[in-house]
Coordinates of C-alpha atoms and ligand atoms in Angstrom, one line a residue:
X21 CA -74.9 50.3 36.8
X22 CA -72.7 53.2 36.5
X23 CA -73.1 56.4 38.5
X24 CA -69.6 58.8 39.2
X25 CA -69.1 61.6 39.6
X26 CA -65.6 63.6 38.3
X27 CA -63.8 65.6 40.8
X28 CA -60.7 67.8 40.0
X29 CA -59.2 71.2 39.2
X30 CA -60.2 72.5 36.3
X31 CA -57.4 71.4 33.2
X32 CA -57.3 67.9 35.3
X33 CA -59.0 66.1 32.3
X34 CA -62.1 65.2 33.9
X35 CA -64.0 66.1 30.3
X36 CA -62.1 64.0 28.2
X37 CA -61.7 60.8 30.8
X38 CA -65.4 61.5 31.5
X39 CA -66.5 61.1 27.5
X40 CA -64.4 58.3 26.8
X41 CA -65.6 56.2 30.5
X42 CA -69.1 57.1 29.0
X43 CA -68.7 55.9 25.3
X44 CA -66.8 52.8 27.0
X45 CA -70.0 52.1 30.0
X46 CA -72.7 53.3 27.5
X47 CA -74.2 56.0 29.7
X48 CA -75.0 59.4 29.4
X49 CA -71.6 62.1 29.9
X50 CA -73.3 64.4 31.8
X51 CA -71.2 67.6 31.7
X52 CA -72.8 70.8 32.9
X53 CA -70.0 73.1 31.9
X54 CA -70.8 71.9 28.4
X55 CA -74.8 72.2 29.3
X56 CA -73.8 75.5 29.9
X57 CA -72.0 76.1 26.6
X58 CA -74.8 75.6 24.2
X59 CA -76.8 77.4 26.2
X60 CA -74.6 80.4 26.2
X61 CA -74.3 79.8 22.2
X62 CA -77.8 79.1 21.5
X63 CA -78.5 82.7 23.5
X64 CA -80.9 81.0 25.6
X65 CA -82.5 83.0 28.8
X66 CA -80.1 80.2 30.6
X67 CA -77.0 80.8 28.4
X68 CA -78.2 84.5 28.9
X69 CA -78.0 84.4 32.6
X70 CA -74.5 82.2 32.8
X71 CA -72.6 84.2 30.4
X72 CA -71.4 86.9 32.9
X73 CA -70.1 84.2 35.5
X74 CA -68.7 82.0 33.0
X75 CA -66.0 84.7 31.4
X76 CA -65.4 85.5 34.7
X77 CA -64.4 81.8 36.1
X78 CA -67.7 82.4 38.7
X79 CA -69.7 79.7 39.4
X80 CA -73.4 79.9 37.5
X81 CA -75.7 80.8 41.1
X82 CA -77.5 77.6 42.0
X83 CA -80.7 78.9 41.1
X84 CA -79.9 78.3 37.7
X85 CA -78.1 74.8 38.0
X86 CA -79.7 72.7 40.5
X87 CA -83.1 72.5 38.4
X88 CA -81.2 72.1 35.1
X89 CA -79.1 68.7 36.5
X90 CA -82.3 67.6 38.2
X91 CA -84.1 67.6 35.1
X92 CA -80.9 66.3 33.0
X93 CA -80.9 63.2 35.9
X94 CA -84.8 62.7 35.4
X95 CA -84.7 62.2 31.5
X96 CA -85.0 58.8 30.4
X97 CA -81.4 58.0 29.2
X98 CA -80.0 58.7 33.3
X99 CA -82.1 55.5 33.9
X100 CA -79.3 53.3 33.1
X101 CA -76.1 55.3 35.0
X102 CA -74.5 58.7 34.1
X103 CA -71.4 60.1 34.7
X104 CA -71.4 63.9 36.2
X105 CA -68.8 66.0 35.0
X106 CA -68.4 69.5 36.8
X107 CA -71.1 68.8 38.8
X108 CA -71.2 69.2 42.1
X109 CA -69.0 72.4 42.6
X110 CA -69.8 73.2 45.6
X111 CA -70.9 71.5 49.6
X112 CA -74.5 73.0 48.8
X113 CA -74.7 71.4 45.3
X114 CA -73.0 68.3 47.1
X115 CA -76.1 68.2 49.7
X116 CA -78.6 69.0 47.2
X117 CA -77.1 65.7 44.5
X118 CA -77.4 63.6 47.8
X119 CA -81.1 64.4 48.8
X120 CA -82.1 64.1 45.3
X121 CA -80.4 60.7 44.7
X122 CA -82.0 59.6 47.2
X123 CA -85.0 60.9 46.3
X124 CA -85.0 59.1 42.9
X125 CA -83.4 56.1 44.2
X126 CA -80.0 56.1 42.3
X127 CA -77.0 56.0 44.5
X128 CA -73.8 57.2 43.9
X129 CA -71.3 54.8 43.1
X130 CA -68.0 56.7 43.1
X131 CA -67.1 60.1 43.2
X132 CA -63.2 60.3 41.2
X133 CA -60.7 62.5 42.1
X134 CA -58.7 63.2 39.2
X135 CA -55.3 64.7 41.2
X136 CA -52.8 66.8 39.2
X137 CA -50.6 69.3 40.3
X138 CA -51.3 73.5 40.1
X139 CA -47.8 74.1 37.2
X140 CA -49.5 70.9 35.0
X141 CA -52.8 72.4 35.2
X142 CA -51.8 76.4 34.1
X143 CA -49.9 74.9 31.3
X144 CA -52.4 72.3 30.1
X145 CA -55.6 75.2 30.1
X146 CA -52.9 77.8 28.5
X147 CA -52.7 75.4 25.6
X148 CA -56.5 74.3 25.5
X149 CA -57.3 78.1 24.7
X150 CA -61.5 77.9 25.5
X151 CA -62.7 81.7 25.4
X152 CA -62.7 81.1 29.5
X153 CA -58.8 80.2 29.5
X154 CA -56.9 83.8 29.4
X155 CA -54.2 83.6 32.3
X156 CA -56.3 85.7 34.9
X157 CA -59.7 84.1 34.0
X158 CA -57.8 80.8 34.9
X159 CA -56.2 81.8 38.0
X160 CA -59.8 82.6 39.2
X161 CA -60.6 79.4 38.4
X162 CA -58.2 77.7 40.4
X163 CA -59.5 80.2 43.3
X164 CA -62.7 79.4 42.8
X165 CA -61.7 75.5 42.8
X166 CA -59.7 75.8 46.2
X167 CA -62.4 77.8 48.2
X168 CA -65.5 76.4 46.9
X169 CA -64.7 73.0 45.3
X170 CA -61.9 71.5 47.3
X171 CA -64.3 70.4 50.3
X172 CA -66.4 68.4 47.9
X173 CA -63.4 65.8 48.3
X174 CA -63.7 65.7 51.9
X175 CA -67.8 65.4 51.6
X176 CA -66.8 62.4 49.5
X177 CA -64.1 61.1 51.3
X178 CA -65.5 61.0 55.0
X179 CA -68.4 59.2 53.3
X180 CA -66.1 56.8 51.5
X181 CA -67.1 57.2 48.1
X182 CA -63.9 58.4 47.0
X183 CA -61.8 57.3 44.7
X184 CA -58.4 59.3 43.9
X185 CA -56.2 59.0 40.3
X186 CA -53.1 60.0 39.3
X187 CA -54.0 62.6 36.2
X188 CA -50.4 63.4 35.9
X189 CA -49.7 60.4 33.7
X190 CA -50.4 59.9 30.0
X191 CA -53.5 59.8 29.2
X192 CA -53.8 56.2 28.7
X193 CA -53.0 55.6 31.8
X194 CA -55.2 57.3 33.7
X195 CA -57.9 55.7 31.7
X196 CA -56.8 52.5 32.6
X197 CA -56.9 53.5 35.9
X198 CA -59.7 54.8 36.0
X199 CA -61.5 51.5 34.4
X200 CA -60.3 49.1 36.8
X201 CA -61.8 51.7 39.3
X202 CA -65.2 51.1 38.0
X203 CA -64.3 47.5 37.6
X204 CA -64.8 47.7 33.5
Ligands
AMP21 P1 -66.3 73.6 33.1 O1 -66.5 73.3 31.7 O2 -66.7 72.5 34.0 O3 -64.9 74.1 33.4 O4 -67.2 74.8 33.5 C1 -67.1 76.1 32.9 C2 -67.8 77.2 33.6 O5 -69.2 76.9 33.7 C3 -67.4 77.3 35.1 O6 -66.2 78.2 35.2 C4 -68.6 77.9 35.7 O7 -68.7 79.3 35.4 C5 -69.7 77.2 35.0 N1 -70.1 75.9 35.7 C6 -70.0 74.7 35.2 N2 -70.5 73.8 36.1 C7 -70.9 74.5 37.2 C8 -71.6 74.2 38.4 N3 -71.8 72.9 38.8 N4 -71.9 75.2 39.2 C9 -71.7 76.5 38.9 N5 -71.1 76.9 37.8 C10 -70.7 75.9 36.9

């Protein structure tokens, strides 16, 4: 069974090592920037209410995401494992994962760090060019990150359920890293 979570600054990689983990574990990629997306292209009342956040490099208020990855988690594909990409983001949306995991009885495996240093990431999101990547949208971003995602590591670490990578190396690498972490 396979159930991780993706930590990291945003441009870390955690979207493509998270796809590729899931095609490889065959379980769901569970990314809820990308939830997010279509919603905000399909103009529904949740892409609707996100929109304003997102071009800002906000988080999307709880309100709106805590139901939508409690509902993603109770569908019938989660059964098997899932990997959480960009979700949590925060120590409240940390607490609420744990009290609902334990709720529906699916524990946490590993939470990954994927470490890479503030010049790699800039660069990297500079070149990715997403309508959310303009230089100042970015460097609120990596605001956002340090204040409100940064202590998700600790959360994770004091309970040792982290797991840290080195996402400064090719990409290969780090995927091979990351598979002997989930012992694949
Ligand atoms: P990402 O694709 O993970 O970089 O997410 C893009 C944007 O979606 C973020 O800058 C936030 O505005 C929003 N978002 C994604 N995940 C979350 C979350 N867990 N909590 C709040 N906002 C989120």
């Amino acid at each position: 069974m396979t159930r991780l979570i993706f930590l990291g600054p945003p441009g870390a990689g955690k979207g493509t090592q998270a796809q590729r983990l899931s095609d490889y574990c065959q379980v769901p990629h569970i990314s809820t920037g990308d939830i997010l997306r279509a919603a905000v292209a399909d103009a529904t009342p949740l892409g609707q209410k996100a929109q304003s956040y997102m071009d800002k490099g906000e988080l999307v208020p709880d309100s709106l995401i805590l139901d939508l990855i409690q509902e993603r988690l109770g569908q019938q594909d989660a059964a098997k494992g899932w990997i959480l990409d960009g979700f949590p983001r925060s120590l409240p949306q940390a607490e609420f994962l744990g009290q609902l995991l334990d709720t529906i009885a699916q524990p946490l495996d590993t939470a990954i760090n994927l470490d890479v240093p503030d010049e790699v990431i800039v660069a990297r999101l500079l070149q990715r060019g997403r309508k959310d990547d303009t230089e100042a949208v970015i460097r609120n971003r990596l605001v956002v990150y340090r204040e409100q995602t940064e202590p998700v590591i600790q959360h994770y670490r004091s309970r040792q359920q982290l797991v840290s990578v080195n996402g400064n190396q090719e990409m290969d690498v780090v995927y091979d890293d990351m598979k002997q972490i989930v012992g694949a």
